[in-house]
Tab-separated table of C-alpha atoms in Angstrom:
chain	number	residue	atom	x	y	z
A	1	MET	CA	-18.424	-64.680	-20.955
A	2	THR	CA	-20.459	-63.886	-17.887
A	3	LYS	CA	-17.361	-63.665	-15.680
A	4	ARG	CA	-15.635	-61.397	-18.222
A	5	THR	CA	-18.681	-59.214	-18.430
A	6	GLU	CA	-18.819	-58.905	-14.646
A	7	LYS	CA	-15.089	-58.126	-14.546
A	8	ASP	CA	-15.516	-55.483	-17.239
A	9	LYS	CA	-18.423	-53.960	-15.362
A	10	ASN	CA	-16.466	-53.951	-12.122
A	11	GLY	CA	-13.478	-52.434	-13.914
A	12	ARG	CA	-15.580	-49.690	-15.444
A	13	LYS	CA	-17.202	-49.087	-12.079
A	14	GLU	CA	-13.810	-48.750	-10.401
A	15	GLU	CA	-12.629	-46.401	-13.142
A	16	LEU	CA	-15.760	-44.325	-12.741
A	17	LEU	CA	-15.337	-44.165	-8.965
A	18	SER	CA	-11.673	-43.291	-9.377
A	19	SER	CA	-12.536	-40.510	-11.814
A	20	LEU	CA	-15.266	-39.263	-9.481
A	21	ASN	CA	-12.846	-39.205	-6.559
A	22	LEU	CA	-10.330	-37.260	-8.612
A	23	LEU	CA	-13.046	-34.814	-9.644
A	24	ILE	CA	-14.147	-34.316	-6.021
A	25	LEU	CA	-10.527	-33.924	-4.928
A	26	ALA	CA	-9.885	-31.359	-7.678
A	27	LEU	CA	-12.980	-29.421	-6.605
A	28	LEU	CA	-11.890	-29.410	-2.957
A	29	ALA	CA	-8.376	-28.285	-3.945
A	30	PHE	CA	-9.797	-25.505	-6.120
A	31	LEU	CA	-12.102	-24.269	-3.358
A	32	ALA	CA	-9.195	-24.345	-0.912
A	33	SER	CA	-7.031	-22.306	-3.269
A	34	ILE	CA	-9.849	-19.760	-3.757
A	35	THR	CA	-10.417	-19.281	-0.041
A	36	PHE	CA	-6.846	-19.710	1.208
A	37	ARG	CA	-5.054	-16.826	-0.500
A	38	ARG	CA	-4.143	-13.347	0.652
A	39	SER	CA	-6.642	-11.648	-1.645
A	40	ALA	CA	-9.478	-13.613	-0.004
A	41	GLY	CA	-9.187	-11.271	2.977
A	42	ILE	CA	-10.744	-12.326	6.266
A	43	ILE	CA	-12.029	-15.626	4.780
A	44	ALA	CA	-8.395	-16.792	4.442
A	45	MET	CA	-7.927	-16.246	8.187
A	46	THR	CA	-10.814	-18.555	9.123
A	47	PRO	CA	-10.494	-22.395	9.356
A	48	PHE	CA	-12.662	-22.833	6.232
A	49	ALA	CA	-9.740	-23.956	4.035
A	50	PHE	CA	-8.616	-26.439	6.704
A	51	ALA	CA	-12.123	-27.916	6.724
A	52	LEU	CA	-11.760	-28.528	2.992
A	53	CYS	CA	-8.416	-30.217	3.626
A	54	ALA	CA	-10.108	-32.396	6.257
A	55	ALA	CA	-12.849	-33.288	3.774
A	56	SER	CA	-10.183	-34.539	1.357
A	57	ALA	CA	-9.335	-37.273	3.877
A	58	PHE	CA	-12.639	-38.977	2.992
A	59	VAL	CA	-11.783	-39.007	-0.722
A	60	LYS	CA	-10.264	-42.314	-1.819
A	61	CYS	CA	-7.071	-41.050	-3.410
A	62	GLY	CA	-3.433	-41.487	-2.519
A	63	ILE	CA	-1.687	-38.958	-0.294
A	64	THR	CA	0.707	-38.041	-3.103
A	65	THR	CA	-2.184	-37.098	-5.392
A	66	LYS	CA	-3.812	-35.048	-2.629
A	67	LEU	CA	-0.623	-33.167	-1.818
A	68	PHE	CA	-0.003	-32.497	-5.503
A	69	MET	CA	-3.498	-31.144	-6.218
A	70	PHE	CA	-3.773	-28.974	-3.113
A	71	GLY	CA	-0.160	-27.802	-3.227
A	72	VAL	CA	-0.190	-26.812	-6.891
A	73	SER	CA	-3.602	-25.099	-6.697
A	74	VAL	CA	-2.856	-23.047	-3.596
A	75	PHE	CA	0.656	-22.103	-4.710
A	76	ILE	CA	-0.376	-21.033	-8.224
A	77	LEU	CA	-3.268	-18.821	-7.124
A	78	ASN	CA	-1.195	-17.211	-4.368
A	79	THR	CA	1.735	-16.638	-6.697
A	80	VAL	CA	-0.406	-15.106	-9.445
A	81	GLU	CA	-2.181	-12.645	-7.153
A	82	ASN	CA	0.421	-12.070	-4.469
A	83	PRO	CA	3.762	-10.348	-5.163
A	84	SER	CA	5.246	-11.914	-2.014
A	85	LEU	CA	6.715	-15.365	-2.663
A	86	THR	CA	7.131	-15.849	1.087
A	87	SER	CA	3.402	-15.399	1.634
A	88	ALA	CA	2.599	-17.855	-1.165
A	89	LEU	CA	4.934	-20.461	0.358
A	90	ILE	CA	3.420	-19.990	3.827
A	91	HIS	CA	-0.120	-20.521	2.510
A	92	THR	CA	0.988	-23.581	0.541
A	93	ALA	CA	2.931	-25.126	3.437
A	94	LEU	CA	0.012	-24.713	5.848
A	95	CYS	CA	-2.388	-26.266	3.351
A	96	LEU	CA	-0.091	-29.258	2.778
A	97	LEU	CA	0.336	-29.723	6.533
A	98	ALA	CA	-3.445	-29.833	6.946
A	99	VAL	CA	-3.894	-32.303	4.078
A	100	ILE	CA	-1.287	-34.763	5.308
A	101	GLY	CA	-2.316	-34.481	8.971
A	102	PHE	CA	-6.016	-35.000	8.337
A	103	HIS	CA	-5.321	-37.781	5.815
A	104	TYR	CA	-3.471	-39.910	8.359
A	105	GLY	CA	-5.509	-38.802	11.356
A	106	ILE	CA	-8.948	-39.498	9.926
A	107	GLY	CA	-7.644	-42.604	8.162
A	108	ALA	CA	-6.380	-44.008	11.470
A	109	VAL	CA	-9.744	-43.671	13.232
A	110	LYS	CA	-10.990	-47.064	11.973
A	111	LYS	CA	-7.890	-48.896	13.229
A	112	ASN	CA	-7.247	-46.955	16.420
A	113	LYS	CA	-9.950	-44.484	17.372
A	114	ILE	CA	-7.990	-42.742	20.124
A	115	LYS	CA	-4.872	-42.360	17.982
A	116	GLY	CA	-6.867	-41.162	14.987
A	117	ILE	CA	-8.800	-38.553	16.966
A	118	SER	CA	-5.587	-37.391	18.655
A	119	VAL	CA	-3.766	-36.889	15.354
A	120	THR	CA	-6.791	-35.154	13.809
A	121	THR	CA	-7.234	-32.839	16.796
A	122	ALA	CA	-3.526	-32.054	16.943
A	123	THR	CA	-3.490	-31.266	13.205
A	124	ALA	CA	-6.444	-28.897	13.554
A	125	ALA	CA	-4.900	-27.155	16.572
A	126	VAL	CA	-1.466	-26.742	14.984
A	127	CYS	CA	-2.921	-25.455	11.701
A	128	ILE	CA	-5.169	-22.925	13.450
A	129	ILE	CA	-2.350	-21.684	15.699
A	130	LEU	CA	0.047	-21.313	12.764
A	131	SER	CA	-2.685	-19.595	10.765
A	132	LEU	CA	-3.231	-17.070	13.562
A	133	ILE	CA	0.509	-16.375	13.584
A	134	PHE	CA	1.196	-16.180	9.852
A	135	ILE	CA	-2.161	-15.619	8.093
A	136	GLY	CA	-3.873	-13.428	10.672
A	137	ASN	CA	-6.507	-13.256	13.380
A	138	PRO	CA	-9.959	-12.785	11.813
A	139	ILE	CA	-11.290	-10.854	14.835
A	140	ALA	CA	-8.353	-8.429	14.804
A	141	ALA	CA	-8.678	-8.167	11.033
A	142	VAL	CA	-12.341	-7.174	11.267
A	143	LYS	CA	-11.482	-4.374	13.713
A	144	ALA	CA	-8.565	-3.155	11.587
A	145	ASN	CA	-10.654	-3.308	8.432
A	146	ALA	CA	-13.374	-1.159	10.027
A	147	LYS	CA	-10.769	1.405	11.078
A	148	ILE	CA	-9.219	1.534	7.604
A	149	SER	CA	-12.622	1.750	5.887
A	150	GLU	CA	-13.670	4.685	8.053
A	151	TYR	CA	-10.354	6.423	7.358
A	152	THR	CA	-10.457	5.926	3.572
A	153	LYS	CA	-14.049	7.185	3.341
A	154	GLU	CA	-12.989	10.413	5.047
A	155	ASN	CA	-9.715	10.977	3.199
A	156	TYR	CA	-10.118	9.425	-0.259
A	157	PRO	CA	-12.712	10.218	-2.941
A	158	GLN	CA	-15.261	7.447	-3.319
A	159	THR	CA	-16.069	8.388	-6.926
A	160	GLU	CA	-14.067	9.307	-10.029
A	161	ASN	CA	-11.733	12.241	-9.442
A	162	SER	CA	-10.361	14.310	-12.334
A	163	VAL	CA	-6.833	14.351	-10.923
A	164	LEU	CA	-6.394	10.915	-9.376
A	165	GLY	CA	-9.166	8.895	-10.974
A	166	SER	CA	-10.883	6.370	-8.721
A	167	PHE	CA	-9.281	4.567	-5.788
A	168	GLU	CA	-9.310	0.833	-5.343
A	169	PHE	CA	-8.573	-0.959	-2.073
A	170	SER	CA	-7.737	-4.627	-1.694
A	171	LYS	CA	-9.214	-6.906	0.921
A	172	ILE	CA	-7.435	-6.805	4.240
A	173	TYR	CA	-4.503	-9.137	4.869
A	174	TYR	CA	-1.864	-9.733	7.524
A	175	ASP	CA	1.634	-8.491	6.699
A	176	THR	CA	4.077	-10.783	8.501
A	177	GLU	CA	7.019	-8.426	7.932
A	178	THR	CA	5.449	-5.400	9.637
A	179	ARG	CA	3.078	-7.457	11.835
A	180	SER	CA	0.184	-5.276	10.817
A	181	TYR	CA	-3.160	-5.663	9.062
A	182	ALA	CA	-3.033	-3.881	5.739
A	183	VAL	CA	-5.006	-2.932	2.662
A	184	ASP	CA	-3.288	-2.221	-0.652
A	185	ALA	CA	-4.448	1.017	-2.283
A	186	HIS	CA	-3.883	2.519	-5.701
A	187	SER	CA	-5.371	5.110	-8.013
A	188	SER	CA	-6.710	4.266	-11.448
A	189	LYS	CA	-4.631	7.118	-12.897
A	190	PHE	CA	-1.437	5.671	-11.365
A	191	PRO	CA	-2.114	1.912	-11.100
A	192	THR	CA	1.544	0.901	-10.718
A	193	GLU	CA	2.284	3.267	-7.844
A	194	GLY	CA	0.250	1.893	-4.979
A	195	ALA	CA	1.069	1.397	-1.311
A	196	ALA	CA	-0.453	-0.042	1.847
A	197	ILE	CA	-2.679	1.494	4.483
A	198	SER	CA	-2.051	-0.516	7.634
A	199	VAL	CA	-3.089	-0.797	11.265
A	200	LYS	CA	-0.760	-1.986	14.023
A	201	ARG	CA	-1.764	-1.803	17.678
A	202	ASP	CA	-4.626	0.567	16.766
A	203	GLN	CA	-2.161	2.942	15.053
A	204	LEU	CA	-3.000	3.649	11.414
A	205	ASN	CA	-0.230	4.254	8.909
A	206	ASP	CA	-1.003	5.565	5.419
A	207	GLY	CA	1.728	4.748	2.934
A	208	ILE	CA	0.016	6.181	-0.145
A	209	TYR	CA	-1.327	9.577	0.945
A	210	GLU	CA	1.937	11.525	0.519
A	211	MET	CA	2.519	9.782	-2.800
A	212	MET	CA	-0.900	10.927	-4.019
A	213	GLU	CA	-0.291	14.454	-2.687
A	214	SER	CA	2.868	14.525	-4.778
A	215	LYS	CA	0.899	13.411	-7.865
A	216	VAL	CA	-1.678	16.149	-7.271
A	217	SER	CA	1.139	18.709	-6.994
A	218	GLU	CA	2.852	17.803	-10.285
A	219	PRO	CA	0.803	20.109	-12.581
A	220	TYR	CA	1.426	23.061	-10.239
A	221	ILE	CA	5.153	22.340	-10.058
A	222	LEU	CA	5.358	22.111	-13.841
A	223	GLU	CA	3.497	25.393	-14.259
A	224	MET	CA	5.720	27.227	-11.755
A	225	THR	CA	8.795	25.793	-13.471
A	226	SER	CA	7.471	26.929	-16.847
A	227	VAL	CA	6.857	30.493	-15.578
A	228	LEU	CA	10.374	30.805	-14.190
A	229	ARG	CA	12.001	29.122	-17.175
A	230	GLU	CA	10.321	31.577	-19.509
A	231	ALA	CA	11.548	34.510	-17.398
A	232	PHE	CA	15.031	33.074	-16.824
A	233	PRO	CA	15.858	30.758	-19.719
A	234	ASN	CA	19.561	30.507	-18.849
A	235	GLU	CA	19.350	30.401	-15.049
A	236	SER	CA	20.007	27.321	-12.940
A	237	PHE	CA	17.122	26.529	-10.600
A	238	GLU	CA	14.908	23.642	-9.501
A	239	VAL	CA	11.289	23.819	-8.333
A	240	SER	CA	10.052	21.101	-5.967
A	241	PHE	CA	6.978	20.360	-3.892
A	242	ASP	CA	7.098	21.211	-0.187
A	243	GLY	CA	3.578	20.149	0.779
A	244	PHE	CA	0.110	21.629	0.858
A	245	ALA	CA	-0.965	24.306	3.312
A	246	SER	CA	-4.530	23.520	4.296
A	247	LEU	CA	-6.981	23.600	7.139
A	248	PRO	CA	-7.418	20.331	9.081
A	249	ASP	CA	-10.871	19.719	7.588
A	250	GLU	CA	-9.828	20.268	3.972
A	251	LYS	CA	-9.658	17.110	1.873
A	252	LEU	CA	-6.885	17.704	-0.621
A	253	LEU	CA	-7.308	14.491	-2.565
A	254	PHE	CA	-10.928	15.421	-3.323
A	255	ALA	CA	-9.894	18.605	-5.139
A	256	ASP	CA	-10.448	18.936	-8.856
A	257	GLU	CA	-7.708	20.042	-11.241
A	258	GLY	CA	-6.617	23.647	-10.683
A	259	GLU	CA	-8.329	24.134	-7.315
A	260	LEU	CA	-5.214	24.148	-5.141
A	261	TYR	CA	-3.048	26.985	-6.476
A	262	ASP	CA	-3.148	28.905	-3.201
A	263	ASN	CA	-2.498	25.736	-1.170
A	264	VAL	CA	0.825	24.736	-2.712
A	265	ARG	CA	4.082	25.231	-0.833
A	266	TYR	CA	7.055	25.450	-3.184
A	267	GLU	CA	10.776	25.035	-2.638
A	268	ILE	CA	12.977	26.677	-5.256
A	269	PHE	CA	16.669	25.957	-5.195
A	270	ILE	CA	18.715	28.643	-6.955
A	271	GLY	CA	22.008	27.423	-8.358
A	272	GLY	CA	25.159	29.422	-8.819
A	273	VAL	CA	24.501	31.903	-5.977
A	274	GLN	CA	27.676	32.684	-4.007
A	275	THR	CA	26.864	35.543	-1.603
A	276	ALA	CA	23.920	36.506	0.596
A	277	ASP	CA	23.389	39.758	-1.321
A	278	ALA	CA	23.412	37.891	-4.622
A	279	MET	CA	20.807	35.498	-3.273
A	280	LEU	CA	18.551	38.363	-2.121
A	281	GLU	CA	18.773	39.921	-5.554
A	282	SER	CA	17.908	36.622	-7.259
A	283	VAL	CA	14.994	36.026	-4.901
A	284	SER	CA	13.667	39.508	-5.649
A	285	LEU	CA	13.842	38.893	-9.430
A	286	TYR	CA	12.237	35.460	-9.156
A	287	THR	CA	9.450	36.791	-6.931
A	288	ASP	CA	8.751	39.629	-9.365
A	289	ALA	CA	8.473	37.140	-12.245
A	290	ILE	CA	6.050	34.986	-10.257
A	291	ASP	CA	3.962	38.032	-9.294
A	292	LYS	CA	3.801	39.220	-12.906
A	293	ALA	CA	2.558	35.772	-13.958
A	294	ASP	CA	-0.152	36.105	-11.287
A	295	MET	CA	0.786	32.725	-9.810
A	296	GLU	CA	-0.948	31.915	-6.538
A	297	TYR	CA	0.829	29.954	-3.805
A	298	ALA	CA	0.800	29.297	-0.058
A	299	SER	CA	4.504	29.984	0.433
A	300	ILE	CA	7.800	29.754	-1.379
A	301	VAL	CA	11.095	28.852	0.242
A	302	PHE	CA	14.058	29.926	-1.876
A	303	LYS	CA	17.281	28.094	-1.107
A	304	SER	CA	20.904	28.250	-2.141
A	305	GLY	CA	23.812	26.190	-0.922
A	306	ILE	CA	26.923	27.533	0.831
A	307	GLY	CA	28.463	24.156	1.535
A	308	THR	CA	27.769	20.464	1.763
A	309	TRP	CA	25.670	20.675	4.925
A	310	ILE	CA	24.393	24.267	5.160
A	311	THR	CA	21.874	26.147	3.011
A	312	ARG	CA	20.607	29.695	2.917
A	313	SER	CA	16.841	30.051	2.800
A	314	VAL	CA	14.382	32.903	2.287
A	315	THR	CA	10.640	32.361	2.804
A	316	VAL	CA	8.241	34.406	0.683
A	317	ASP	CA	4.665	34.964	1.804
A	318	PRO	CA	2.029	35.414	-0.933
A	319	HIS	CA	0.839	38.630	0.747
A	320	HIS	CA	4.274	40.259	0.743
A	321	LEU	CA	4.857	43.983	0.215
A	322	ILE	CA	7.923	45.321	-1.585
A	323	TYR	CA	10.144	42.361	-1.102
A	324	HIS	CA	13.733	43.470	-1.588
A	325	GLY	CA	15.223	44.998	1.536
A	326	ASN	CA	12.839	43.273	3.961
A	327	ALA	CA	14.127	39.758	3.434
A	328	ARG	CA	15.738	37.730	6.155
A	329	ILE	CA	18.134	34.943	5.258
A	330	ARG	CA	18.218	31.919	7.513
A	331	TYR	CA	21.024	29.378	7.597
A	332	THR	CA	19.940	25.810	8.198
A	333	SER	CA	21.249	22.277	7.912
A	334	VAL	CA	20.317	20.358	4.790
A	335	LEU	CA	18.864	17.736	7.137
A	336	VAL	CA	16.252	20.167	8.512
A	337	SER	CA	12.885	20.484	6.774
A	338	ASN	CA	11.494	23.864	5.704
A	339	ARG	CA	8.627	23.663	8.165
A	340	PHE	CA	10.907	22.820	11.079
A	341	ALA	CA	13.246	25.671	10.095
A	342	GLU	CA	10.257	28.063	10.040
A	343	PHE	CA	9.167	26.826	13.457
A	344	ILE	CA	12.652	27.381	14.911
A	345	GLY	CA	12.827	30.819	13.306
A	346	LYS	CA	9.449	31.942	14.691
A	347	THR	CA	9.708	30.475	18.170
A	348	ILE	CA	13.386	30.985	18.960
A	349	ILE	CA	15.265	33.277	16.592
A	350	ASP	CA	12.533	35.878	16.035
A	351	ASN	CA	11.860	36.093	19.754
């Protein structure tokens, strides 16, 4: 009876220790998955997660169990939060490499100290080098993050905006495809239409600003379209956004609804126009309708096509006099922007 009791006690003790080891291993795997994911920002670029993988080598569990717990945890959290499957696989592969390397390296120290230390050191070096290549350099990330933060504070509203709502920016991460440090940005009014603001070799690229400008312009485009549609219900035309005309220190995304009427540049394509005289007549009628509606604008470029590659264009200034008779038609390639065509006209043709 005494021997059975001792065996039972030893068995329960082993079960308890086994459960405790599994609990510790699960905790280490969870912490690794929390810190080793793209949304963790700069923390993911530090060796902190690898230290947790090294700590798992001291937990008395089989290598298969360790690989399963760490692999599943890191992959799931990266997949849930990260739209890039490649990034999730990179994080998972690096974590598994650290777990298996430290498991055998630290485990070999008791049998062969030199071999064990060599394997452990090599594992740490390889993991850190691969992390710098694929996850990012924390020092470079700090510099890029400071540059992006300064830029967003100057160009994006920090509080609720009536047009765009509030802006949210992710923690910085390394984009392996563009080899740049980036922050994902989106507006609360348009949460599914975000883009990245990135820094590469000290050059900042804003992928969302033009998108947000376009969103700000939509009410003005709709109103201009409504004015012309009411005046010409059967005409064929299309109103589009051609940018904002503003001073360098104006912050367009900070503007409230209805504040930018005189900043909007419109492009209006008139369909069905066959001759230059017919276009001038249409432009005159359209301009009169816009003036009668008391619509403000920075400029309007009327266009009509005369072929697949060439368009006629007439630019209307908001401070125009009697328009008809003073218009000048320019012929430009469809590949040339309105602003470039205006620059060519002013600097070369007009002179």
